[in-house]
Short mmCIF file of C-alpha atoms and ligand atoms in Angstrom, two decimals:
data_model
loop_
_atom_site.label_atom_id
_atom_site.label_comp_id
_atom_site.label_asym_id
_atom_site.label_seq_id
_atom_site.Cartn_x
_atom_site.Cartn_y
_atom_site.Cartn_z
CA MET A 1 -154.59 -113.84 -132.14
CA GLN A 2 -158.22 -113.05 -131.26
CA GLU A 3 -159.97 -115.31 -128.74
CA ARG A 4 -163.09 -115.22 -126.61
CA THR A 5 -164.29 -116.50 -123.23
CA GLN A 6 -166.98 -115.60 -120.71
CA VAL A 7 -164.72 -114.61 -117.81
CA ALA A 8 -161.06 -113.63 -118.09
CA ILE A 9 -159.30 -114.23 -114.79
CA ILE A 10 -155.96 -112.48 -114.24
CA GLY A 11 -153.76 -114.30 -111.73
CA ALA A 12 -153.40 -117.95 -110.67
CA GLY A 13 -153.18 -117.41 -106.93
CA PRO A 14 -155.84 -118.81 -104.58
CA ALA A 15 -158.36 -116.13 -105.68
CA GLY A 16 -158.06 -116.64 -109.44
CA LEU A 17 -157.79 -120.43 -109.34
CA LEU A 18 -160.71 -120.89 -106.97
CA LEU A 19 -162.87 -118.49 -108.99
CA GLY A 20 -162.04 -120.50 -112.12
CA HIS A 21 -162.97 -123.72 -110.30
CA LEU A 22 -166.30 -122.37 -109.00
CA LEU A 23 -167.22 -121.01 -112.44
CA HIS A 24 -166.32 -124.33 -114.05
CA LEU A 25 -168.63 -126.16 -111.62
CA ALA A 26 -171.38 -123.72 -112.63
CA GLY A 27 -170.76 -124.41 -116.34
CA ILE A 28 -169.24 -120.97 -117.01
CA GLU A 29 -166.15 -120.73 -119.22
CA SER A 30 -163.07 -118.89 -118.05
CA VAL A 31 -159.42 -118.46 -118.98
CA VAL A 32 -156.84 -117.97 -116.20
CA ILE A 33 -153.90 -115.81 -117.27
CA GLU A 34 -150.79 -115.96 -115.06
CA ALA A 35 -147.53 -114.04 -115.37
CA ARG A 36 -145.35 -116.61 -113.57
CA SER A 37 -144.40 -120.20 -114.32
CA ARG A 38 -146.24 -123.19 -112.89
CA PRO A 39 -143.31 -124.28 -110.63
CA TYR A 40 -143.00 -120.74 -109.27
CA VAL A 41 -146.70 -120.55 -108.41
CA GLU A 42 -146.77 -124.06 -106.93
CA ASN A 43 -143.77 -123.46 -104.69
CA ARG A 44 -144.54 -119.95 -103.46
CA VAL A 45 -144.62 -120.24 -99.66
CA ARG A 46 -147.20 -118.05 -98.00
CA ALA A 47 -150.23 -118.59 -95.80
CA GLY A 48 -150.87 -121.59 -93.63
CA VAL A 49 -154.19 -121.32 -91.80
CA LEU A 50 -157.61 -122.03 -93.34
CA GLU A 51 -160.79 -120.72 -91.70
CA HIS A 52 -163.48 -123.32 -91.11
CA HIS A 53 -165.69 -121.92 -93.92
CA VAL A 54 -162.79 -122.20 -96.32
CA VAL A 55 -162.30 -125.82 -95.31
CA ASP A 56 -166.02 -126.38 -95.99
CA VAL A 57 -165.81 -124.69 -99.41
CA LEU A 58 -162.85 -126.87 -100.41
CA ASP A 59 -164.69 -129.98 -99.20
CA GLN A 60 -167.93 -129.07 -100.95
CA THR A 61 -166.27 -128.33 -104.27
CA GLY A 62 -164.29 -131.57 -104.48
CA LEU A 63 -160.95 -130.07 -103.40
CA GLY A 64 -160.76 -131.38 -99.85
CA GLU A 65 -159.37 -134.87 -100.27
CA ARG A 66 -155.64 -134.18 -99.76
CA MET A 67 -156.32 -131.39 -97.26
CA ARG A 68 -158.29 -133.88 -95.11
CA ARG A 69 -155.43 -136.38 -95.35
CA GLU A 70 -152.46 -134.07 -94.87
CA GLY A 71 -153.87 -130.95 -93.19
CA LEU A 72 -153.64 -130.47 -89.44
CA PRO A 73 -156.93 -129.51 -87.74
CA HIS A 74 -156.32 -127.11 -84.83
CA GLU A 75 -158.97 -126.69 -82.14
CA GLY A 76 -157.16 -123.82 -80.45
CA THR A 77 -154.05 -121.68 -80.32
CA GLN A 78 -151.52 -120.54 -77.71
CA PHE A 79 -150.58 -117.03 -76.66
CA LEU A 80 -147.21 -116.61 -74.95
CA PHE A 81 -146.48 -113.52 -72.85
CA GLY A 82 -144.86 -112.95 -69.48
CA ALA A 83 -143.09 -116.31 -70.08
CA LYS A 84 -146.42 -118.15 -69.73
CA LEU A 85 -148.57 -119.95 -72.29
CA HIS A 86 -152.31 -119.26 -72.43
CA ARG A 87 -154.63 -121.36 -74.56
CA ILE A 88 -157.52 -120.00 -76.64
CA ASP A 89 -159.83 -122.97 -77.13
CA PHE A 90 -161.68 -122.25 -80.40
CA GLN A 91 -163.87 -125.35 -80.17
CA ALA A 92 -165.02 -124.68 -76.61
CA LEU A 93 -165.53 -120.96 -77.25
CA VAL A 94 -167.22 -120.90 -80.66
CA GLY A 95 -167.57 -124.51 -81.77
CA HIS A 96 -165.21 -124.37 -84.77
CA SER A 97 -161.60 -125.22 -85.62
CA VAL A 98 -159.13 -124.07 -88.27
CA MET A 99 -157.00 -126.18 -90.60
CA VAL A 100 -153.23 -125.77 -90.96
CA TYR A 101 -152.56 -126.53 -94.63
CA GLY A 102 -150.11 -124.52 -96.73
CA GLN A 103 -151.42 -122.11 -99.33
CA HIS A 104 -149.13 -123.66 -101.94
CA GLU A 105 -150.82 -127.02 -101.28
CA VAL A 106 -154.24 -125.42 -101.90
CA VAL A 107 -152.83 -123.89 -105.07
CA ARG A 108 -151.46 -127.28 -106.23
CA ASP A 109 -154.86 -128.91 -105.59
CA LEU A 110 -156.59 -126.14 -107.56
CA ILE A 111 -154.18 -126.42 -110.49
CA ALA A 112 -154.64 -130.21 -110.56
CA ALA A 113 -158.44 -129.80 -110.56
CA ARG A 114 -158.31 -127.27 -113.39
CA GLN A 115 -156.09 -129.47 -115.48
CA ALA A 116 -158.31 -132.50 -114.83
CA ALA A 117 -161.27 -130.40 -116.02
CA GLY A 118 -159.38 -129.45 -119.18
CA ALA A 119 -160.02 -125.76 -118.45
CA PRO A 120 -157.52 -123.18 -119.78
CA LEU A 121 -154.80 -122.05 -117.39
CA LEU A 122 -152.03 -120.08 -119.10
CA PHE A 123 -148.72 -119.68 -117.26
CA ASP A 124 -145.80 -117.47 -118.38
CA CYS A 125 -147.94 -114.69 -119.87
CA GLU A 126 -146.13 -111.40 -120.49
CA ASP A 127 -147.27 -107.79 -120.94
CA VAL A 128 -150.74 -108.52 -119.56
CA ALA A 129 -153.06 -105.53 -119.96
CA VAL A 130 -156.80 -105.00 -119.41
CA ALA A 131 -159.00 -102.75 -121.56
CA GLY A 132 -162.58 -101.91 -122.53
CA TYR A 133 -164.15 -102.78 -119.18
CA GLU A 134 -165.62 -99.31 -118.67
CA ALA A 135 -167.26 -99.35 -122.10
CA GLY A 136 -168.84 -102.81 -121.67
CA SER A 137 -166.46 -104.58 -124.07
CA PRO A 138 -163.74 -105.99 -121.81
CA ALA A 139 -160.61 -107.55 -123.26
CA VAL A 140 -157.28 -108.80 -121.99
CA ARG A 141 -154.11 -108.52 -124.05
CA TYR A 142 -151.06 -110.64 -123.34
CA VAL A 143 -148.02 -112.14 -125.02
CA ARG A 144 -147.21 -115.83 -124.74
CA ASP A 145 -144.41 -117.70 -126.45
CA GLY A 146 -143.67 -114.52 -128.38
CA GLN A 147 -147.20 -114.31 -129.79
CA ALA A 148 -149.59 -111.43 -129.00
CA HIS A 149 -153.15 -112.41 -127.98
CA THR A 150 -156.38 -110.51 -127.37
CA LEU A 151 -158.94 -112.28 -125.23
CA ASP A 152 -162.43 -110.76 -125.49
CA CYS A 153 -164.75 -111.55 -122.62
CA ASP A 154 -167.94 -110.58 -120.80
CA LEU A 155 -166.17 -109.75 -117.58
CA ILE A 156 -162.64 -109.49 -116.14
CA ALA A 157 -161.75 -110.77 -112.65
CA GLY A 158 -158.64 -108.98 -111.36
CA CYS A 159 -157.13 -111.65 -109.08
CA ASP A 160 -153.55 -110.55 -109.72
CA GLY A 161 -152.47 -109.79 -106.17
CA PHE A 162 -151.17 -106.60 -104.61
CA HIS A 163 -148.54 -105.96 -107.30
CA GLY A 164 -150.72 -106.86 -110.30
CA VAL A 165 -151.87 -104.75 -113.27
CA CYS A 166 -155.63 -104.55 -112.72
CA ARG A 167 -155.85 -102.12 -109.80
CA PRO A 168 -153.23 -99.72 -111.23
CA SER A 169 -155.16 -99.73 -114.53
CA LEU A 170 -158.28 -98.26 -112.88
CA PRO A 171 -158.85 -94.68 -114.03
CA PRO A 172 -157.85 -92.11 -111.40
CA GLY A 173 -160.86 -90.77 -109.57
CA THR A 174 -162.85 -94.01 -109.90
CA TRP A 175 -161.40 -95.56 -106.73
CA ARG A 176 -159.65 -94.74 -103.48
CA GLY A 177 -157.01 -96.62 -101.48
CA PHE A 178 -156.90 -96.71 -97.69
CA ASP A 179 -153.71 -97.91 -96.12
CA ARG A 180 -151.46 -98.22 -93.10
CA VAL A 181 -147.82 -99.23 -93.30
CA TYR A 182 -146.34 -100.81 -90.18
CA PRO A 183 -142.79 -100.01 -89.06
CA PHE A 184 -141.77 -103.68 -89.10
CA GLY A 185 -141.83 -106.87 -91.13
CA TRP A 186 -141.64 -110.62 -90.55
CA LEU A 187 -138.63 -112.81 -91.16
CA GLY A 188 -140.15 -116.19 -92.07
CA ILE A 189 -138.33 -119.51 -92.11
CA LEU A 190 -139.13 -123.11 -92.93
CA ALA A 191 -137.16 -125.72 -91.01
CA GLU A 192 -136.86 -129.47 -91.13
CA ALA A 193 -138.00 -130.13 -87.58
CA PRO A 194 -141.14 -131.50 -85.95
CA PRO A 195 -143.38 -128.72 -84.58
CA SER A 196 -142.22 -127.46 -81.17
CA SER A 197 -145.87 -127.23 -80.10
CA ASP A 198 -149.07 -129.04 -81.12
CA GLU A 199 -150.70 -125.66 -81.71
CA LEU A 200 -149.53 -122.31 -83.12
CA VAL A 201 -147.81 -120.09 -80.55
CA TYR A 202 -148.17 -116.30 -80.90
CA ALA A 203 -145.55 -114.66 -78.67
CA ASN A 204 -145.47 -111.11 -77.36
CA HIS A 205 -141.89 -110.53 -76.21
CA GLU A 206 -140.05 -107.34 -75.35
CA ARG A 207 -137.54 -108.13 -78.15
CA GLY A 208 -140.43 -108.36 -80.63
CA PHE A 209 -143.14 -110.71 -81.87
CA ALA A 210 -142.47 -114.36 -82.74
CA LEU A 211 -144.78 -117.00 -84.20
CA LEU A 212 -144.38 -120.72 -84.14
CA SER A 213 -146.37 -122.42 -86.87
CA MET A 214 -146.00 -125.57 -88.94
CA ARG A 215 -146.65 -127.13 -92.32
CA SER A 216 -146.56 -130.84 -91.52
CA PRO A 217 -145.43 -133.22 -88.76
CA THR A 218 -141.85 -132.74 -90.02
CA VAL A 219 -141.75 -129.08 -91.12
CA GLN A 220 -141.92 -126.01 -88.89
CA ARG A 221 -142.84 -122.53 -90.09
CA MET A 222 -141.63 -119.73 -87.81
CA TYR A 223 -141.64 -115.95 -87.95
CA LEU A 224 -139.74 -113.18 -86.16
CA GLN A 225 -140.66 -109.50 -86.10
CA CYS A 226 -137.85 -107.60 -87.85
CA ALA A 227 -137.23 -104.32 -89.69
CA PRO A 228 -139.40 -103.94 -92.84
CA ASP A 229 -136.23 -103.80 -94.97
CA GLU A 230 -134.32 -106.41 -92.98
CA ASP A 231 -131.45 -108.06 -94.85
CA VAL A 232 -132.07 -111.83 -94.85
CA GLU A 233 -128.36 -112.39 -95.36
CA ALA A 234 -127.73 -110.91 -91.92
CA TRP A 235 -129.62 -113.85 -90.39
CA SER A 236 -127.45 -116.93 -90.07
CA ASP A 237 -129.24 -120.09 -88.96
CA ASP A 238 -127.65 -119.74 -85.52
CA ARG A 239 -128.91 -116.19 -85.16
CA VAL A 240 -132.44 -117.25 -86.18
CA TRP A 241 -132.54 -120.09 -83.65
CA SER A 242 -131.04 -118.02 -80.86
CA GLU A 243 -133.57 -115.19 -81.42
CA LEU A 244 -136.47 -117.65 -81.65
CA SER A 245 -135.40 -119.38 -78.46
CA ARG A 246 -135.28 -116.06 -76.61
CA ARG A 247 -138.66 -114.86 -77.83
CA LEU A 248 -140.35 -118.24 -77.43
CA SER A 249 -138.93 -119.04 -74.03
CA GLY A 250 -141.48 -119.84 -71.37
CA ASP A 251 -143.07 -122.73 -69.59
CA GLY A 252 -144.17 -125.49 -71.91
CA VAL A 253 -142.28 -124.52 -75.11
CA THR A 254 -139.25 -126.57 -76.05
CA LEU A 255 -137.83 -125.32 -79.31
CA ARG A 256 -137.02 -128.04 -81.80
CA THR A 257 -134.39 -127.00 -84.31
CA GLY A 258 -133.38 -128.42 -87.67
CA ARG A 259 -132.09 -127.45 -91.11
CA ILE A 260 -133.52 -124.13 -92.28
CA PHE A 261 -134.37 -124.44 -95.99
CA GLN A 262 -136.20 -121.19 -96.67
CA LYS A 263 -135.85 -117.62 -95.34
CA SER A 264 -137.66 -114.48 -96.48
CA VAL A 265 -138.74 -111.06 -95.24
CA THR A 266 -142.28 -109.71 -95.64
CA PRO A 267 -143.05 -106.05 -94.95
CA MET A 268 -146.32 -105.44 -93.16
CA ARG A 269 -149.20 -103.36 -94.45
CA SER A 270 -152.98 -102.94 -94.35
CA PHE A 271 -154.63 -101.77 -97.57
CA VAL A 272 -158.15 -101.57 -99.03
CA ALA A 273 -159.25 -100.32 -102.47
CA GLU A 274 -162.80 -98.97 -102.72
CA PRO A 275 -164.84 -99.83 -104.68
CA MET A 276 -163.66 -103.27 -105.81
CA GLN A 277 -165.26 -102.78 -109.21
CA CYS A 278 -165.04 -100.52 -112.25
CA GLY A 279 -167.51 -101.33 -115.05
CA ARG A 280 -166.95 -104.98 -116.00
CA LEU A 281 -163.68 -105.31 -114.04
CA PHE A 282 -163.98 -106.85 -110.57
CA LEU A 283 -161.09 -107.03 -108.09
CA ALA A 284 -160.77 -109.94 -105.67
CA GLY A 285 -158.23 -111.00 -103.02
CA ASP A 286 -154.91 -109.20 -102.55
CA ALA A 287 -155.56 -107.13 -105.70
CA ALA A 288 -158.19 -105.29 -103.66
CA HIS A 289 -156.94 -105.57 -100.08
CA ILE A 290 -154.07 -106.83 -97.99
CA VAL A 291 -153.69 -107.39 -94.27
CA PRO A 292 -150.71 -107.93 -91.98
CA PRO A 293 -150.48 -111.73 -91.57
CA THR A 294 -150.90 -111.71 -87.77
CA GLY A 295 -154.57 -112.69 -88.03
CA ALA A 296 -153.92 -115.30 -90.78
CA LYS A 297 -156.57 -113.70 -92.99
CA GLY A 298 -155.15 -112.91 -96.45
CA MET A 299 -155.90 -116.13 -98.32
CA ASN A 300 -159.13 -116.62 -96.39
CA SER A 301 -160.35 -113.19 -97.51
CA ALA A 302 -159.46 -114.00 -101.11
CA VAL A 303 -161.70 -117.08 -100.85
CA ALA A 304 -164.55 -115.04 -99.30
CA ASP A 305 -164.39 -112.56 -102.21
CA VAL A 306 -164.46 -115.12 -104.98
CA LEU A 307 -167.36 -117.00 -103.43
CA LEU A 308 -169.41 -113.83 -103.55
CA LEU A 309 -168.18 -112.97 -107.03
CA SER A 310 -168.82 -116.44 -108.46
CA ARG A 311 -172.39 -116.40 -107.15
CA ALA A 312 -172.95 -112.95 -108.65
CA ILE A 313 -171.54 -114.05 -112.02
CA GLU A 314 -173.65 -117.23 -112.01
CA ARG A 315 -176.78 -115.19 -111.42
CA TRP A 316 -175.89 -112.72 -114.15
CA VAL A 317 -174.98 -115.38 -116.71
CA GLY A 318 -177.97 -117.56 -115.79
CA THR A 319 -180.72 -114.92 -115.63
CA GLY A 320 -179.26 -111.63 -116.85
CA ASP A 321 -179.88 -110.21 -113.38
CA ASP A 322 -176.89 -108.06 -112.39
CA VAL A 323 -177.99 -107.24 -108.86
CA GLY A 324 -175.30 -109.53 -107.38
CA LEU A 325 -172.59 -107.92 -109.49
CA ALA A 326 -173.81 -104.45 -108.59
CA SER A 327 -173.68 -105.21 -104.88
CA TYR A 328 -170.47 -107.33 -104.95
CA SER A 329 -168.11 -104.55 -103.90
CA ALA A 330 -170.25 -103.30 -101.01
CA ALA A 331 -170.88 -106.83 -99.72
CA ALA A 332 -167.20 -107.82 -99.95
CA LEU A 333 -166.02 -104.59 -98.32
CA ARG A 334 -168.40 -104.98 -95.42
CA ARG A 335 -166.66 -108.21 -94.46
CA ILE A 336 -163.19 -107.01 -95.42
CA TRP A 337 -163.24 -104.04 -93.07
CA LYS A 338 -164.05 -106.36 -90.16
CA VAL A 339 -161.15 -108.58 -91.19
CA GLN A 340 -158.93 -105.48 -91.47
CA ARG A 341 -159.91 -104.47 -87.96
CA PHE A 342 -159.10 -107.91 -86.57
CA SER A 343 -155.73 -108.14 -88.39
CA TRP A 344 -154.72 -104.63 -87.26
CA TRP A 345 -155.80 -105.43 -83.70
CA MET A 346 -153.86 -108.74 -83.54
CA THR A 347 -150.84 -106.88 -84.96
CA THR A 348 -150.97 -104.12 -82.33
CA LEU A 349 -151.56 -106.67 -79.57
CA PHE A 350 -148.44 -108.71 -80.32
CA HIS A 351 -145.76 -106.49 -81.87
CA ARG A 352 -143.14 -104.29 -80.32
CA PHE A 353 -143.58 -100.69 -81.45
CA ASP A 354 -140.40 -98.60 -81.28
CA GLY A 355 -141.15 -95.47 -79.35
CA ALA A 356 -143.89 -97.13 -77.29
CA SER A 357 -143.72 -95.93 -73.70
CA ASP A 358 -143.65 -98.15 -70.63
CA PHE A 359 -147.27 -97.14 -70.16
CA ASP A 360 -148.15 -98.35 -73.69
CA ARG A 361 -146.37 -101.65 -72.99
CA ARG A 362 -148.27 -102.19 -69.73
CA VAL A 363 -151.56 -101.52 -71.53
CA GLN A 364 -150.62 -104.03 -74.27
CA LEU A 365 -149.88 -106.72 -71.68
CA ALA A 366 -153.09 -105.87 -69.79
CA GLU A 367 -155.07 -106.32 -73.00
CA LEU A 368 -153.50 -109.73 -73.61
CA ASP A 369 -154.22 -110.70 -70.01
CA TYR A 370 -157.80 -109.55 -70.46
CA VAL A 371 -158.24 -111.51 -73.68
CA VAL A 372 -157.01 -114.79 -72.21
CA GLY A 373 -158.79 -114.22 -68.90
CA SER A 374 -162.24 -113.22 -70.10
CA ARG A 375 -164.43 -115.82 -71.76
CA GLU A 376 -166.25 -113.10 -73.68
CA ALA A 377 -163.06 -111.46 -74.95
CA ALA A 378 -161.53 -114.84 -75.86
CA ALA A 379 -164.74 -115.81 -77.68
CA ALA A 380 -164.66 -112.59 -79.71
CA LEU A 381 -161.09 -113.36 -80.72
CA ALA A 382 -161.92 -116.98 -81.54
CA GLU A 383 -164.98 -115.97 -83.59
CA ASN A 384 -162.80 -113.76 -85.79
CA TYR A 385 -159.88 -116.20 -85.97
CA VAL A 386 -161.91 -119.21 -87.11
CA GLY A 387 -163.69 -116.95 -89.61
CA LEU A 388 -166.61 -114.54 -89.67
CA PRO A 389 -169.61 -115.65 -91.75
CA LEU A 390 -168.83 -115.48 -95.45
CA SER A 391 -171.68 -113.18 -96.45
P1 RFL B 1 -151.76 -113.90 -104.94
O1 RFL B 1 -151.58 -115.16 -104.21
O2 RFL B 1 -150.72 -112.85 -104.79
O3 RFL B 1 -151.93 -114.29 -106.47
C1 RFL B 1 -151.90 -113.31 -107.49
C2 RFL B 1 -151.41 -113.98 -108.75
O4 RFL B 1 -151.40 -113.03 -109.81
C3 RFL B 1 -150.19 -113.17 -110.53
N1 RFL B 1 -149.93 -111.89 -111.23
C4 RFL B 1 -150.19 -111.71 -112.54
N2 RFL B 1 -150.72 -112.53 -113.46
C5 RFL B 1 -150.87 -112.03 -114.70
N3 RFL B 1 -150.49 -110.78 -115.05
C6 RFL B 1 -149.96 -109.94 -114.16
N4 RFL B 1 -149.58 -108.72 -114.52
C7 RFL B 1 -149.79 -110.39 -112.82
N5 RFL B 1 -149.31 -109.84 -111.70
C8 RFL B 1 -149.41 -110.76 -110.75
C9 RFL B 1 -149.17 -113.51 -109.48
O5 RFL B 1 -148.01 -114.12 -110.02
C10 RFL B 1 -149.97 -114.47 -108.61
O6 RFL B 1 -149.87 -115.80 -109.06
O7 RFL B 1 -153.14 -113.22 -104.58
P2 RFL B 1 -154.57 -113.90 -104.16
O8 RFL B 1 -154.94 -115.01 -105.08
O9 RFL B 1 -155.48 -112.77 -103.95
O10 RFL B 1 -154.24 -114.60 -102.75
C11 RFL B 1 -153.92 -113.85 -101.62
C12 RFL B 1 -152.97 -114.63 -100.73
O11 RFL B 1 -151.88 -115.09 -101.50
C13 RFL B 1 -152.46 -113.80 -99.55
O12 RFL B 1 -153.49 -112.98 -99.04
C14 RFL B 1 -151.95 -114.69 -98.39
O13 RFL B 1 -150.80 -115.39 -98.75
C15 RFL B 1 -151.64 -113.85 -97.16
N6 RFL B 1 -151.11 -114.64 -96.04
C16 RFL B 1 -151.94 -115.41 -95.24
N7 RFL B 1 -153.26 -115.55 -95.55
C17 RFL B 1 -154.05 -116.38 -94.82
O14 RFL B 1 -155.25 -116.47 -95.10
N8 RFL B 1 -153.58 -117.12 -93.75
C18 RFL B 1 -152.27 -117.05 -93.39
O15 RFL B 1 -151.86 -117.79 -92.47
C19 RFL B 1 -151.41 -116.14 -94.12
N9 RFL B 1 -150.11 -116.05 -93.80
C20 RFL B 1 -149.74 -114.59 -95.76
C21 RFL B 1 -149.27 -115.31 -94.62
C22 RFL B 1 -148.87 -113.91 -96.57
C23 RFL B 1 -147.53 -113.90 -96.25
N10 RFL B 1 -146.68 -113.22 -97.15
C24 RFL B 1 -145.51 -113.78 -97.66
C25 RFL B 1 -147.16 -112.01 -97.78
C26 RFL B 1 -147.93 -115.28 -94.27
C27 RFL B 1 -147.06 -114.54 -95.07
C28 RFL B 1 -145.62 -114.48 -94.64
C1 PHB B 2 -148.27 -119.58 -91.30
O1 PHB B 2 -148.26 -120.75 -90.89
O2 PHB B 2 -147.66 -119.22 -92.32
C2 PHB B 2 -149.01 -118.53 -90.54
C3 PHB B 2 -149.79 -118.93 -89.47
C4 PHB B 2 -150.48 -117.96 -88.75
C5 PHB B 2 -150.38 -116.63 -89.09
C6 PHB B 2 -149.61 -116.25 -90.19
C7 PHB B 2 -148.91 -117.20 -90.91
O3 PHB B 2 -151.03 -115.70 -88.37
#
């Protein structure tokens, strides 16, 4: 079946759905094509922290109502090392806060908005392939309910995440990947228990990193540094709680336990594709770059990309001026590399590196001590954590 739209968006994660929403508000047609089912996408547990700009974008585009009701504003965070808690006060240091609100909640709000707008969002698409974008006649092919479709369009937005089809379809020689793979991963759990702390706790412990986060007043989200290929089955609930209580022990933290209802392992990697464009195909979000989650930046960076991209598309559709599209990749990458630096730095500051010498360990602790003890260093951290300017 032959169809047509202005913008074909591959992927219904935060990047693709928000781009579709922004284009809809600007009166530009799009079709969102997603490989997975709606329940899968709506229940995929991932990020939890929204930068203040992202909160503003959701508010300003009519998506903030439930986030304001159910999200948890955090004015600071806690660092735990040497068995002591140290607070980084975002509000006092840089005048902004972050919002703890699960990525899957943002995704649900975006799906609801798209459905209310009556805009096309196609789940369960198979054999998705992109073509023609170098020659100026982009098209997306996919199969749905056994029927083959070709969607012609003016432009393709590759928002299909790190394992999608868009980036691998780019002709060799037109782009370059930069990456770093870390020798560890995170074991993440969700537990039915009230948060053990009012604020997130990032712990540097000689047994490895631990993070105490939350999703609501009754659900805790916690992470433990583990091997990148760690077997989840090897982690009984008792083992998880006993390891968390060791790594999170210190003054002021009393671990609250409860039923664990989700466990998963995420390997850790930094990656950037340059440029984020080839002809009429534009990459955004994890399709173009990923960060280790220590800085809580992945979803936030996806939002930063699609804001830039939607503005560039609006200008092009409205006036025929493609200057925004031509500069999209460079502008997005300029911010992304700063976010990469911050995420890499937070990762090296908090994790245990096998093979690190006692000297390396002392330097790591000295850096943490410096960050919490110097107003300037703490402000630099806070400025990055709450979110660098969007463009
Ligand atoms: P997504 O969310 O991966 O969405 C891509 C979508 O594309 C679909 N897809 C396809 N669709 C059609 N055809 C194909 N061939 C397709 N292939 C794939 C997928 O099914 C999916 O629906 O990418 P997007 O939109 O760029 O969003 C990026 C974020 O999801 C990601 O960066 C964050 O989750 C990273 N992240 C965090 N980010 C934050 O900003 N703050 C955090 O606190 C934070 N914590 C985290 C995180 C990621 C984690 N994991 C599990 C990787 C914590 C963890 C543990
Ligand atoms: C989360 O709540 O999932 C979360 C919070 C902070 C991070 C990473 C993940 O740095």
